[in-house]
XYZ file of C-alpha atoms in Angstrom:
408
model
C 83.462 230.044 74.810
C 85.098 228.489 77.654
C 88.320 227.191 78.548
C 89.325 223.991 79.924
C 91.929 221.987 81.421
C 91.627 217.382 80.290
C 94.288 214.398 80.424
C 94.746 213.342 78.140
C 97.888 209.925 79.616
C 101.222 208.760 77.512
C 100.475 205.791 79.249
C 97.537 203.934 80.257
C 96.627 205.083 84.049
C 96.946 202.506 85.797
C 100.525 202.289 84.105
C 101.696 205.302 85.370
C 100.142 204.395 89.442
C 102.271 201.408 88.671
C 105.174 203.801 88.378
C 104.421 206.073 90.368
C 104.131 204.327 93.594
C 107.647 203.202 94.654
C 108.468 206.497 93.713
C 106.334 208.166 95.935
C 107.488 205.083 98.882
C 110.926 205.897 98.475
C 110.475 209.510 98.656
C 108.840 209.430 102.004
C 111.090 206.652 103.163
C 113.915 209.969 102.088
C 111.426 212.488 103.651
C 111.230 210.340 106.958
C 115.259 210.334 107.167
C 115.851 213.267 106.564
C 117.267 213.283 103.688
C 118.604 215.719 101.299
C 117.359 217.249 98.499
C 113.577 215.007 99.078
C 112.105 218.347 98.211
C 113.805 218.547 94.755
C 112.975 214.674 93.694
C 109.561 215.298 94.836
C 109.035 218.024 92.316
C 110.923 215.784 89.649
C 109.263 212.820 89.991
C 105.650 215.386 89.809
C 107.292 216.278 86.708
C 107.432 213.171 86.038
C 103.950 211.688 86.483
C 102.409 214.784 85.399
C 104.243 214.875 81.100
C 103.444 210.804 81.742
C 100.035 212.058 82.289
C 100.055 215.142 79.473
C 97.281 217.417 80.333
C 96.072 219.998 77.557
C 94.008 223.649 77.759
C 91.209 222.580 75.611
C 89.118 225.984 74.507
C 85.666 224.988 73.082
C 83.281 227.522 71.112
C 79.514 225.797 71.838
C 76.666 227.113 70.349
C 72.773 226.776 72.068
C 70.853 224.385 70.959
C 66.965 225.219 71.224
C 64.615 223.397 73.598
C 61.639 221.822 71.602
C 58.166 221.915 72.744
C 55.330 219.929 70.366
C 51.833 221.981 70.028
C 49.302 218.952 69.445
C 46.530 220.672 67.718
C 43.195 217.982 67.528
C 41.366 218.722 64.546
C 39.061 215.429 64.217
C 35.582 215.178 63.253
C 34.579 216.354 66.943
C 36.089 219.462 66.784
C 34.481 220.354 63.663
C 30.951 221.144 66.385
C 29.984 224.705 66.642
C 32.495 227.236 66.971
C 35.097 224.798 68.102
C 37.355 225.482 64.994
C 37.737 228.713 65.456
C 38.322 228.966 69.084
C 41.791 226.073 68.291
C 42.577 228.021 65.753
C 43.010 230.803 68.404
C 43.807 228.998 70.985
C 47.017 228.191 68.896
C 48.154 231.460 67.365
C 48.389 232.418 71.176
C 50.329 229.976 72.326
C 52.495 229.902 69.275
C 53.140 233.819 70.319
C 53.421 233.646 73.935
C 56.218 230.033 73.174
C 58.337 232.718 70.125
C 59.194 235.527 73.475
C 60.673 232.849 75.159
C 64.332 232.345 74.840
C 65.652 228.814 73.394
C 62.517 227.781 72.337
C 61.139 225.326 69.001
C 57.880 225.010 68.494
C 56.991 222.242 66.840
C 52.626 222.467 65.387
C 51.895 218.249 64.584
C 47.709 218.125 63.548
C 46.358 214.774 64.241
C 43.032 213.773 62.939
C 41.325 210.227 62.688
C 40.136 208.794 59.926
C 36.083 207.864 60.163
C 36.732 204.351 58.747
C 38.892 204.073 62.481
C 37.787 202.604 65.432
C 40.592 203.492 67.373
C 40.043 207.100 67.866
C 41.533 210.177 68.329
C 45.355 209.781 68.772
C 47.281 212.580 70.300
C 49.626 210.353 72.500
C 50.311 208.927 69.260
C 51.299 212.283 67.087
C 53.018 213.115 70.114
C 55.401 210.089 70.279
C 56.141 211.028 65.875
C 56.670 214.542 66.368
C 59.836 213.522 69.193
C 60.867 211.266 67.482
C 64.057 212.927 66.897
C 64.143 214.860 69.028
C 66.969 213.746 72.287
C 65.231 213.612 75.614
C 67.005 216.361 77.692
C 65.602 218.482 74.403
C 61.869 218.171 75.323
C 60.955 220.623 77.049
C 57.433 220.005 76.565
C 53.863 219.625 75.034
C 50.842 221.248 75.169
C 47.879 219.529 73.743
C 44.907 221.508 72.191
C 41.834 219.000 72.129
C 38.345 218.801 73.544
C 39.164 216.283 76.024
C 37.994 213.086 73.176
C 41.710 211.508 73.293
C 41.262 207.676 72.955
C 46.383 206.634 73.588
C 46.506 208.155 77.110
C 49.589 206.543 78.155
C 48.411 204.708 81.981
C 51.651 205.741 83.160
C 53.570 208.842 82.184
C 56.871 206.681 82.433
C 55.533 205.561 78.977
C 55.762 209.127 77.414
C 59.362 208.511 77.378
C 60.138 211.919 78.355
C 60.516 213.905 81.697
C 58.805 216.865 80.480
C 55.192 218.616 81.911
C 52.090 218.117 79.475
C 49.660 220.706 79.091
C 46.150 220.381 77.590
C 44.112 222.920 76.712
C 40.806 222.509 77.209
C 38.108 223.717 73.616
C 34.139 223.533 74.331
C 32.015 225.513 77.288
C 30.810 224.132 80.225
C 27.741 222.718 80.409
C 28.168 221.205 77.239
C 25.269 218.933 75.924
C 25.618 215.958 73.238
C 23.484 212.955 73.169
C 25.086 209.595 71.360
C 23.721 206.065 70.196
C 24.895 202.801 70.068
C 23.720 199.752 69.330
C 24.811 197.087 71.323
C 23.363 193.753 69.358
C 21.676 194.191 66.127
C 20.897 190.575 64.200
C 22.926 189.998 61.111
C 20.171 188.082 59.465
C 16.451 187.115 60.231
C 13.796 185.690 58.551
C 11.052 187.314 56.377
C 8.421 188.227 58.467
C 9.474 187.812 61.989
C 10.627 189.761 64.643
C 14.257 190.090 65.146
C 15.119 192.291 67.818
C 17.541 194.863 68.189
C 19.016 196.523 71.254
C 20.994 199.856 71.685
C 21.775 202.419 74.446
C 20.881 206.577 73.986
C 24.214 208.464 76.018
C 24.722 212.119 77.128
C 28.007 213.392 77.969
C 26.287 215.691 80.781
C 25.406 211.843 82.386
C 27.387 209.652 81.246
C 26.858 205.869 81.428
C 24.323 206.163 84.665
C 20.751 206.344 84.362
C 19.266 209.381 84.572
C 15.444 208.981 84.670
C 14.927 211.215 81.690
C 14.276 209.388 78.260
C 14.271 210.194 74.854
C 12.752 209.100 71.243
C 14.081 207.840 69.729
C 12.249 206.513 65.788
C 13.671 202.650 64.067
C 13.232 203.148 59.783
C 13.309 199.908 57.485
C 14.197 200.529 54.380
C 13.503 204.657 54.534
C 10.036 203.749 56.341
C 9.590 204.088 59.687
C 7.992 200.791 61.840
C 8.554 201.828 65.259
C 8.965 204.598 67.735
C 9.412 204.161 71.301
C 11.163 206.015 74.203
C 14.096 204.667 75.765
C 16.027 206.080 78.874
C 19.482 208.698 78.605
C 22.346 205.585 79.891
C 19.438 202.134 79.999
C 20.022 199.792 77.533
C 16.792 199.786 75.136
C 15.260 197.250 73.112
C 12.785 197.460 69.550
C 11.339 194.130 68.503
C 10.888 194.944 63.883
C 10.137 193.251 61.230
C 12.151 192.391 57.953
C 10.264 192.765 54.423
C 11.772 191.300 52.390
C 15.017 188.993 50.248
C 18.222 190.486 50.832
C 20.133 193.059 52.946
C 16.929 195.457 55.257
C 18.277 198.837 55.529
C 17.359 199.276 59.519
C 18.428 203.078 60.594
C 17.569 204.356 64.219
C 17.956 207.511 64.606
C 17.037 209.579 68.410
C 15.598 213.077 68.541
C 17.184 216.123 68.956
C 18.330 217.135 72.762
C 18.432 220.604 74.375
C 21.381 222.542 73.575
C 22.135 220.069 72.229
C 25.839 220.584 70.263
C 25.749 217.665 67.155
C 22.899 215.511 66.158
C 25.601 214.136 63.339
C 26.697 211.017 66.008
C 22.387 210.957 66.168
C 22.273 207.944 63.943
C 23.193 204.528 63.903
C 22.205 201.918 60.471
C 22.592 198.620 60.398
C 21.898 196.126 57.259
C 19.797 193.252 58.170
C 19.850 190.682 55.564
C 16.808 188.739 55.409
C 16.012 185.606 54.870
C 12.414 182.912 53.719
C 11.699 179.586 55.754
C 10.654 178.035 52.034
C 12.531 178.792 49.329
C 10.342 179.190 45.864
C 12.347 178.177 42.736
C 10.574 178.240 39.147
C 12.376 175.774 36.898
C 11.581 175.649 33.117
C 12.910 172.638 31.237
C 13.126 172.922 27.566
C 15.203 170.634 25.918
C 14.563 167.578 26.940
C 17.616 166.154 28.230
C 19.419 164.088 31.578
C 20.276 165.649 33.924
C 16.623 167.625 33.986
C 15.054 164.479 36.616
C 18.671 165.976 39.115
C 16.930 169.247 38.658
C 13.190 167.766 40.258
C 14.586 165.435 42.638
C 17.782 168.134 43.549
C 15.218 170.506 44.880
C 11.846 168.443 45.990
C 14.107 166.416 48.139
C 13.941 169.375 50.772
C 11.109 170.376 52.016
C 11.860 174.287 52.750
C 11.245 174.475 48.905
C 8.402 175.019 47.522
C 8.907 174.034 43.439
C 7.065 175.215 40.181
C 7.868 173.312 37.168
C 6.895 173.537 33.879
C 8.376 171.338 30.766
C 8.127 172.900 27.608
C 8.113 170.188 25.013
C 6.170 171.769 22.320
C 5.166 175.688 21.358
C 1.900 176.352 21.186
C 2.146 176.720 16.946
C 3.564 173.484 16.090
C 0.757 171.378 14.367
C 2.050 167.632 13.683
C -1.029 166.502 13.393
C -1.384 164.718 16.846
C -4.956 164.358 17.415
C -6.951 166.784 20.357
C -7.574 164.050 22.358
C -4.506 162.239 22.208
C -2.979 165.479 24.115
C -2.696 165.221 27.985
C -0.003 168.469 28.084
C -1.636 171.620 29.612
C -1.414 175.312 28.606
C 1.909 177.214 30.006
C 0.611 179.649 32.381
C 3.071 182.674 31.298
C 1.593 185.054 32.342
C 0.356 184.386 35.720
C 3.972 183.138 36.265
C 5.889 186.188 34.718
C 3.990 188.984 34.637
C 1.292 188.243 38.344
C 3.437 185.939 40.029
C 6.988 186.648 39.068
C 7.024 188.641 42.404
C 6.741 185.687 44.334
C 9.393 183.622 43.547
C 13.155 183.602 44.923
C 14.326 181.668 42.179
C 14.432 181.465 38.698
C 15.930 178.728 36.313
C 15.551 178.576 32.889
C 17.284 174.185 32.431
C 18.009 174.035 28.365
C 15.409 177.088 27.599
C 15.221 178.019 24.197
C 13.159 180.584 22.535
C 10.168 178.902 21.328
C 8.094 181.853 20.863
C 6.407 180.631 24.632
C 7.489 183.438 26.453
C 7.295 187.139 24.365
C 9.804 189.888 25.021
C 8.022 191.758 27.458
C 8.394 188.551 29.855
C 12.171 188.805 29.983
C 12.154 192.165 30.882
C 10.178 191.244 33.982
C 12.704 189.471 34.853
C 15.287 191.652 34.779
C 13.681 194.250 37.039
C 12.909 191.118 39.308
C 16.727 190.852 39.577
C 17.094 193.835 39.495
C 14.973 193.984 42.925
C 16.863 191.214 44.467
C 15.239 188.317 42.457
C 17.821 185.677 41.400
C 18.144 183.641 38.149
C 20.216 180.255 37.301
C 20.813 179.697 33.334
C 21.698 175.848 32.859
C 22.091 176.185 29.168
C 23.895 173.413 27.033
C 24.977 173.687 22.798
C 22.084 176.620 22.582
C 22.945 178.643 23.851
C 25.335 178.785 21.259
C 21.978 178.372 18.520
C 20.348 181.581 17.316
C 17.751 181.608 19.760
C 19.895 181.181 22.914
C 18.237 183.116 25.976
C 21.043 185.629 25.514
C 19.554 187.031 22.351
C 16.569 188.184 25.131
C 17.120 191.172 27.449
C 18.419 188.411 29.833
C 21.435 189.127 27.782
C 22.389 192.484 30.634
C 22.600 189.829 33.044
C 24.686 186.950 32.732
C 28.038 186.383 33.183
C 28.651 185.259 29.857
C 28.946 185.883 26.300
C 28.286 183.366 24.116
C 30.371 182.451 20.560
């Protein structure tokens, strides 16, 4: 409880001064002339001015508001290494116990985690700003960060914090800890199958930073799980490896650096990139069934591109058809079904069925081969017509599992 005197003027302060100045001047002149009763006149003027100032005695009951101390706990992925989780928890308990013994301190604990898919890293100061968003600046006692030191949002200037209070850091870990990290500098997004592509990377070590130390580490490169190259890379220097994409489509390239002595973790010793393999020439198998005007369009379109190797067969009559045509007048060749759909199917990049319908030429086993071919990265295009909705539709084969629409 406290007492104080405040003034709440009845009239504006300027008006009170305007009224008081002439009276003061007259009283001063009376004193100069030593007029009788001048002191009483001064007292009356003082009482009048004091009454206009309206003095008030105020009784205040004040409640002490505690200052806010924020503990920011780093629970990012790097804090899950070794004994760091236990050390962090122990430090948090100890600090809270010490702050609890201080009068006028309220403790807030905020946990900062990082998203594995977020490339911005650990943001402790963002968590601190959010925790203090509802606290007046004069109530902020300070902040304590419990972290391993890997913080990626440190402000450039202290003024950016928005408060004038100390910020301390409790660093978790041991002095001299080592950890290797693999960084991909440049990786190909695509490459020609069988042709060499270059991949640039760098191996860093916490004890050395990005400065070359003369030490080296063994790096292993695998493509789709198969080891293709092993090389030595100098710590802190950019290295380049050459490898070949084995097939068309996505090729998963994995780079792995060997574990160093007394290394904390091998989680960041590995990196994976995907490169799409493309062929310099496109091998296409075009199987035409029912003759139609668009058949020549398909052939002309594919033959116009010199990078396309086209194998085209048109099935005009099934093998069991007998219409009396003399054998010596037949100029057709036998459809090499076994060679195309069993032995050499994986050599094609695209299979096109153009108005094809089941005519006892391709057994169901060959359609199963096509399904496996597509599931392993091959491409299938079905250009259909009215026969697609007939009982002889290719939808009545195992290809139904691949086709996007069902005939009605």
